[in-house]
mmCIF file of C-alpha atoms in Angstrom:
data_model
loop_
_atom_site.group_PDB
_atom_site.id
_atom_site.type_symbol
_atom_site.label_atom_id
_atom_site.label_comp_id
_atom_site.label_asym_id
_atom_site.label_seq_id
_atom_site.Cartn_x
_atom_site.Cartn_y
_atom_site.Cartn_z
ATOM 1 C CA MET A 105 -6.535 78.429 -93.447
ATOM 2 C CA LEU A 106 -10.216 78.154 -95.122
ATOM 3 C CA LEU A 107 -12.070 81.284 -95.617
ATOM 4 C CA THR A 108 -15.135 81.801 -93.442
ATOM 5 C CA PRO A 109 -18.778 83.178 -94.178
ATOM 6 C CA ILE A 110 -18.176 86.276 -92.417
ATOM 7 C CA ASP A 111 -14.635 86.921 -94.466
ATOM 8 C CA ILE A 112 -16.450 86.430 -97.941
ATOM 9 C CA HIS A 113 -19.628 88.936 -96.497
ATOM 10 C CA ASN A 114 -16.984 91.528 -95.213
ATOM 11 C CA ARG A 115 -14.640 91.807 -97.911
ATOM 12 C CA GLU A 116 -14.399 95.145 -100.039
ATOM 13 C CA PHE A 117 -13.088 95.584 -103.426
ATOM 14 C CA SER A 118 -11.918 99.211 -104.575
ATOM 15 C CA LYS A 119 -14.093 100.806 -107.257
ATOM 16 C CA SER A 120 -13.102 101.943 -110.458
ATOM 17 C CA PHE A 121 -14.166 103.488 -114.001
ATOM 18 C CA ARG A 122 -15.920 100.811 -116.053
ATOM 19 C CA GLY A 123 -15.855 98.429 -113.395
ATOM 20 C CA TYR A 124 -18.050 95.973 -112.706
ATOM 21 C CA ASP A 125 -21.959 96.384 -111.524
ATOM 22 C CA GLU A 126 -21.553 96.829 -107.704
ATOM 23 C CA GLY A 127 -25.083 95.533 -107.240
ATOM 24 C CA GLU A 128 -24.313 92.343 -109.035
ATOM 25 C CA VAL A 129 -21.235 91.531 -107.242
ATOM 26 C CA ASP A 130 -22.596 91.977 -103.825
ATOM 27 C CA GLU A 131 -25.286 89.800 -104.952
ATOM 28 C CA PHE A 132 -22.876 87.382 -106.026
ATOM 29 C CA LEU A 133 -20.830 87.299 -102.984
ATOM 30 C CA ASP A 134 -24.355 87.195 -101.094
ATOM 31 C CA GLN A 135 -24.898 83.952 -102.709
ATOM 32 C CA VAL A 136 -21.322 82.674 -102.016
ATOM 33 C CA VAL A 137 -21.667 83.409 -98.515
ATOM 34 C CA ASN A 138 -25.060 81.648 -98.265
ATOM 35 C CA ASP A 139 -23.953 78.270 -99.834
ATOM 36 C CA TYR A 140 -20.723 78.279 -98.122
ATOM 37 C CA ASP A 141 -22.776 78.755 -94.548
ATOM 38 C CA ARG A 142 -24.759 76.034 -95.404
ATOM 39 C CA LEU A 143 -22.220 73.970 -96.543
ATOM 40 C CA CYS A 144 -20.526 74.658 -93.283
ATOM 41 C CA ARG A 145 -23.478 73.592 -91.302
ATOM 42 C CA ASP A 146 -24.116 70.661 -93.193
ATOM 43 C CA ASN A 147 -20.516 69.631 -92.260
ATOM 44 C CA GLU A 148 -20.886 70.341 -88.735
ATOM 45 C CA GLU A 149 -24.414 68.230 -88.477
ATOM 46 C CA LEU A 150 -22.763 65.406 -90.372
ATOM 47 C CA ARG A 151 -19.509 65.712 -87.850
ATOM 48 C CA ASP A 152 -22.236 65.798 -85.123
ATOM 49 C CA ARG A 153 -24.118 62.417 -86.371
ATOM 50 C CA ILE A 154 -20.521 60.982 -86.722
ATOM 51 C CA ALA A 155 -19.506 61.952 -83.332
ATOM 52 C CA ARG A 156 -22.736 60.038 -81.885
ATOM 53 C CA ARG A 157 -22.374 57.078 -84.270
ATOM 54 C CA ASP A 158 -18.712 56.772 -82.719
ATOM 55 C CA ARG A 159 -19.929 57.139 -79.137
ATOM 56 C CA ASP A 160 -22.717 54.334 -80.473
ATOM 57 C CA VAL A 161 -19.815 52.490 -81.667
ATOM 58 C CA GLU A 162 -18.011 52.566 -78.425
ATOM 59 C CA GLN A 163 -20.799 51.568 -76.495
ATOM 60 C CA TYR A 164 -21.197 48.151 -78.485
ATOM 61 C CA LYS A 165 -17.639 47.417 -77.983
ATOM 62 C CA ARG A 166 -18.206 47.496 -74.252
ATOM 63 C CA MET A 167 -21.107 45.313 -74.485
ATOM 64 C CA GLU A 168 -19.258 43.054 -76.561
ATOM 65 C CA SER A 169 -16.440 42.763 -73.863
ATOM 66 C CA SER A 170 -19.228 42.214 -71.204
ATOM 67 C CA LEU A 171 -20.866 39.560 -73.595
ATOM 68 C CA GLN A 172 -17.126 37.754 -74.256
ATOM 69 C CA GLU A 173 -16.864 38.114 -70.349
ATOM 70 C CA ALA A 174 -20.435 36.155 -70.079
ATOM 71 C CA LEU A 175 -19.487 33.688 -72.869
ATOM 72 C CA SER A 176 -16.333 33.043 -70.786
ATOM 73 C CA VAL A 177 -18.011 32.356 -67.515
ATOM 74 C CA ALA A 178 -20.518 30.201 -69.500
ATOM 75 C CA GLN A 179 -17.956 28.031 -70.878
ATOM 76 C CA ARG A 180 -15.970 27.520 -67.466
ATOM 77 C CA THR A 181 -19.524 26.717 -65.870
ATOM 78 C CA ALA A 182 -19.885 24.249 -68.742
ATOM 79 C CA GLU A 183 -16.515 22.981 -68.182
ATOM 80 C CA GLU A 184 -16.925 22.587 -64.571
ATOM 81 C CA VAL A 185 -20.388 20.893 -65.010
ATOM 82 C CA THR A 186 -18.743 18.443 -67.407
ATOM 83 C CA SER A 187 -16.140 17.572 -64.741
ATOM 84 C CA ALA A 188 -18.553 17.357 -62.030
ATOM 85 C CA ALA A 189 -20.964 14.806 -64.002
ATOM 86 C CA LYS A 190 -18.016 12.584 -65.366
ATOM 87 C CA THR A 191 -16.362 12.860 -61.555
ATOM 88 C CA PHE A 192 -19.962 11.833 -60.530
ATOM 89 C CA ALA A 193 -20.406 9.419 -63.225
ATOM 90 C CA LEU A 194 -16.714 7.616 -62.273
ATOM 91 C CA GLU A 195 -17.779 7.881 -58.640
ATOM 92 C CA THR A 196 -21.255 5.889 -59.405
ATOM 93 C CA LYS A 197 -19.450 3.437 -61.626
ATOM 94 C CA GLU A 198 -16.891 3.025 -58.612
ATOM 95 C CA ASN A 199 -19.730 2.301 -56.193
ATOM 96 C CA ALA A 200 -21.783 0.141 -58.496
ATOM 97 C CA ALA A 201 -18.653 -1.789 -58.979
ATOM 98 C CA LYS A 202 -18.136 -2.031 -55.121
ATOM 99 C CA ASP A 203 -21.859 -3.223 -54.619
ATOM 100 C CA CYS A 204 -21.484 -5.651 -57.455
ATOM 101 C CA GLN A 205 -19.010 -7.476 -55.413
ATOM 102 C CA SER A 206 -21.619 -7.740 -52.687
ATOM 103 C CA MET A 207 -25.138 -7.949 -54.275
ATOM 104 C CA LYS A 208 -23.887 -10.010 -57.113
ATOM 105 C CA LEU A 209 -26.482 -10.151 -59.782
ATOM 106 C CA ARG A 210 -29.127 -7.757 -58.510
ATOM 107 C CA SER A 211 -26.172 -5.004 -57.706
ATOM 108 C CA GLU A 212 -24.775 -5.400 -60.965
ATOM 109 C CA LEU A 213 -28.278 -4.672 -62.410
ATOM 110 C CA GLU A 214 -28.847 -1.576 -60.222
ATOM 111 C CA SER A 215 -25.326 -0.345 -60.600
ATOM 112 C CA GLN A 216 -25.887 -0.904 -64.455
ATOM 113 C CA LYS A 217 -28.949 1.072 -64.473
ATOM 114 C CA ARG A 218 -27.421 3.840 -62.260
ATOM 115 C CA ILE A 219 -24.541 4.065 -64.432
ATOM 116 C CA GLU A 220 -26.956 4.670 -67.606
ATOM 117 C CA GLU A 221 -29.166 7.158 -66.079
ATOM 118 C CA ALA A 222 -25.551 9.156 -64.330
ATOM 119 C CA GLU A 223 -24.144 9.419 -67.908
ATOM 120 C CA SER A 224 -27.350 10.124 -69.623
ATOM 121 C CA HIS A 225 -27.743 13.099 -66.993
ATOM 122 C CA ALA A 226 -23.860 13.914 -67.520
ATOM 123 C CA LYS A 227 -24.619 13.898 -71.205
ATOM 124 C CA LYS A 228 -27.863 16.091 -70.882
ATOM 125 C CA ILE A 229 -26.302 18.899 -68.974
ATOM 126 C CA ILE A 230 -23.016 19.072 -71.316
ATOM 127 C CA GLU A 231 -25.381 19.355 -74.199
ATOM 128 C CA GLU A 232 -27.489 22.174 -72.291
ATOM 129 C CA ALA A 233 -24.384 24.066 -71.357
ATOM 130 C CA GLU A 234 -22.913 23.734 -74.908
ATOM 131 C CA ALA A 235 -26.306 24.983 -76.642
ATOM 132 C CA ARG A 236 -26.043 28.096 -74.229
ATOM 133 C CA ALA A 237 -22.662 28.916 -75.035
ATOM 134 C CA LYS A 238 -23.178 28.422 -78.661
ATOM 135 C CA GLN A 239 -26.593 30.871 -78.416
ATOM 136 C CA THR A 240 -24.825 33.323 -76.272
ATOM 137 C CA LEU A 241 -21.737 33.560 -78.701
ATOM 138 C CA ASP A 242 -23.917 33.644 -81.734
ATOM 139 C CA GLU A 243 -26.111 36.201 -80.455
ATOM 140 C CA ALA A 244 -22.979 38.309 -79.364
ATOM 141 C CA MET A 245 -21.471 37.856 -83.249
ATOM 142 C CA GLY A 246 -24.230 39.098 -84.766
ATOM 143 C CA LYS A 247 -24.318 42.077 -82.924
ATOM 144 C CA VAL A 248 -20.858 42.753 -83.673
ATOM 145 C CA ARG A 249 -21.328 42.328 -87.322
ATOM 146 C CA VAL A 250 -24.384 45.084 -86.940
ATOM 147 C CA ILE A 251 -22.094 47.332 -85.368
ATOM 148 C CA VAL A 252 -19.232 46.973 -87.647
ATOM 149 C CA SER A 253 -21.530 47.403 -90.691
ATOM 150 C CA GLU A 254 -23.087 50.595 -89.402
ATOM 151 C CA TYR A 255 -19.624 51.920 -88.706
ATOM 152 C CA ASP A 256 -18.275 51.205 -92.020
ATOM 153 C CA ARG A 257 -21.514 52.833 -94.038
ATOM 154 C CA LEU A 258 -21.142 56.073 -91.499
ATOM 155 C CA VAL A 259 -17.660 56.280 -92.777
ATOM 156 C CA ARG A 260 -18.218 56.132 -96.100
ATOM 157 C CA ASP A 261 -20.828 58.591 -96.150
ATOM 158 C CA ARG A 262 -18.482 60.950 -94.086
ATOM 159 C CA ASN A 263 -15.800 60.128 -97.142
ATOM 160 C CA ARG A 264 -18.462 60.790 -99.437
ATOM 161 C CA PHE A 265 -19.750 64.270 -98.225
ATOM 162 C CA LEU A 266 -16.176 65.459 -97.329
ATOM 163 C CA SER A 267 -15.313 64.804 -101.104
ATOM 164 C CA ILE A 268 -18.538 66.562 -102.497
ATOM 165 C CA LEU A 269 -17.871 69.788 -99.867
ATOM 166 C CA ARG A 270 -13.929 69.925 -101.174
ATOM 167 C CA GLU A 271 -15.415 69.753 -105.026
ATOM 168 C CA THR A 272 -17.733 72.377 -104.362
ATOM 169 C CA MET A 273 -15.652 74.728 -102.303
ATOM 170 C CA GLU A 274 -12.821 74.384 -105.109
ATOM 171 C CA ALA A 275 -15.561 75.251 -107.641
ATOM 172 C CA GLU A 276 -16.666 78.115 -105.689
ATOM 173 C CA LEU A 277 -13.040 79.637 -105.068
ATOM 174 C CA LYS A 278 -12.216 79.006 -108.594
ATOM 175 C CA LEU A 279 -15.258 81.015 -109.955
ATOM 176 C CA LEU A 280 -14.468 83.715 -107.207
ATOM 177 C CA ASP A 281 -11.074 84.177 -108.307
ATOM 178 C CA ARG A 282 -12.001 84.453 -111.988
ATOM 179 C CA THR A 283 -14.411 87.077 -110.931
ATOM 180 C CA LEU A 284 -11.768 88.756 -109.101
ATOM 181 C CA GLU A 285 -9.144 88.659 -111.762
ATOM 182 C CA GLU A 286 -11.948 90.137 -114.415
ATOM 183 C CA ILE A 287 -12.330 93.057 -112.386
ATOM 184 C CA PRO A 288 -9.995 96.085 -113.952
ATOM 185 C CA ASN A 289 -7.162 97.488 -112.389
ATOM 186 C CA PRO A 290 -7.760 101.395 -111.759
ATOM 187 C CA GLU A 291 -4.425 102.313 -112.329
ATOM 188 C CA ALA A 292 -4.645 100.782 -115.715
ATOM 189 C CA CYS A 293 -7.719 102.424 -116.690
ATOM 190 C CA GLU A 294 -6.677 105.675 -115.284
ATOM 191 C CA GLN A 295 -3.171 105.368 -117.355
ATOM 192 C CA ALA A 296 -5.340 104.543 -120.809
ATOM 193 C CA GLU A 297 -7.698 107.555 -120.466
ATOM 194 C CA SER A 298 -4.410 109.856 -120.097
ATOM 195 C CA ALA A 299 -2.885 108.567 -122.996
ATOM 196 C CA GLN A 300 -6.337 109.134 -124.976
ATOM 197 C CA VAL A 301 -6.319 112.778 -123.752
ATOM 198 C CA SER A 302 -2.710 113.375 -124.546
ATOM 199 C CA GLU A 303 -2.807 111.889 -127.949
ATOM 200 C CA ARG A 304 -5.805 114.470 -128.500
ATOM 201 C CA LEU A 305 -3.644 117.168 -127.448
ATOM 202 C CA VAL A 306 -1.073 116.444 -129.853
ATOM 203 C CA LYS A 307 -3.280 116.189 -132.536
ATOM 204 C CA GLN A 308 -5.136 119.774 -131.848
ATOM 205 C CA GLN A 309 -1.445 121.212 -131.752
ATOM 206 C CA GLU A 310 -0.359 119.440 -134.916
ATOM 207 C CA GLU A 311 -3.596 121.043 -136.415
ATOM 208 C CA ALA A 312 -2.910 124.455 -135.028
ATOM 209 C CA ASP A 313 0.570 124.417 -136.321
ATOM 210 C CA TYR A 314 -0.601 123.554 -139.647
ATOM 211 C CA VAL A 315 -3.233 126.108 -139.987
ATOM 212 C CA LYS A 316 -0.754 128.995 -138.928
ATOM 213 C CA SER A 317 1.566 127.761 -141.533
ATOM 214 C CA HIS A 318 -1.120 127.639 -144.301
ATOM 215 C CA GLY A 319 -2.689 130.872 -143.893
ATOM 216 C CA SER A 320 -5.965 132.414 -143.579
ATOM 217 C CA GLY A 321 -7.323 130.488 -146.498
ATOM 218 C CA TYR A 322 -7.017 127.058 -144.882
ATOM 219 C CA GLN A 323 -8.821 128.877 -141.829
ATOM 220 C CA ALA A 324 -11.743 129.835 -143.875
ATOM 221 C CA GLU A 325 -12.134 126.395 -145.180
ATOM 222 C CA VAL A 326 -11.755 125.016 -141.581
ATOM 223 C CA GLU A 327 -14.506 127.426 -140.150
ATOM 224 C CA ALA A 328 -16.922 126.193 -142.979
ATOM 225 C CA VAL A 329 -17.029 122.284 -142.066
ATOM 226 C CA ALA A 330 -16.796 123.030 -138.332
ATOM 227 C CA GLY A 331 -20.355 121.899 -137.757
ATOM 228 C CA ASP A 332 -19.683 118.513 -139.563
ATOM 229 C CA ARG A 333 -18.628 116.844 -136.180
ATOM 230 C CA THR A 334 -19.196 113.330 -134.753
ATOM 231 C CA VAL A 335 -21.897 112.549 -132.070
ATOM 232 C CA ASP A 336 -18.908 111.458 -129.932
ATOM 233 C CA GLY A 337 -17.021 114.564 -129.857
ATOM 234 C CA LYS A 338 -14.267 113.578 -132.359
ATOM 235 C CA GLU A 339 -13.680 116.166 -135.168
ATOM 236 C CA LYS A 340 -13.162 115.610 -138.915
ATOM 237 C CA LEU A 341 -10.510 118.116 -138.971
ATOM 238 C CA GLY A 342 -8.048 115.618 -139.779
ATOM 239 C CA ASN A 343 -9.864 114.555 -142.993
ATOM 240 C CA VAL A 344 -9.633 118.012 -144.010
ATOM 241 C CA GLY A 345 -5.832 118.624 -143.434
ATOM 242 C CA ASP A 346 -5.515 115.273 -145.499
ATOM 243 C CA SER A 347 -7.391 116.966 -148.561
ATOM 244 C CA VAL A 348 -4.967 119.973 -148.663
#
């Protein structure tokens, strides 16, 4: 489950001695929240755009179906017109043949003319029907190609954005994990401080035992060098003991 900007903003860390600056940690977390929130908004906007594009694609698909129906109707009309023209031409030819039998030469000339006109008319009707059908089909295919190209571009944009978003979030989470790992453990700090205090107490006890065992002469020497202490509070008593 991915973190939300509110989860990151409300995350609280325990305070410890020698920990990171609280202001710097809060500032970094605020920056992470802002970046994460911006990425979430960008992702939501892209999803909305893709949804709108998907709806447009569906609409174009419905238009394509309507165009296919119109093309099918045009083809059927062309076939019907062609069949009617052929029937008309055949009937005209048959009528002309009958007329030729009764009217001889003039009938033959007139029937020939009528046959040519009928064939020319039928050919013209067929050519116009085929041209209209081809134009309708070309327009429909052009619109389909545009729709498919736009859809492919949107898919590529979505995949590229999701890849960038995933890489950015992984980098942000890795940086946050490193920051959390570098925050010192309070129990470890307390144990280290307790060990230092115990070491100092043992050393002081050893020095006191040494003074008791060597008498007042050594005590006077210790008092003579008591003022020679370091700035951080550590005494040079050990050095005096080594020199005796």
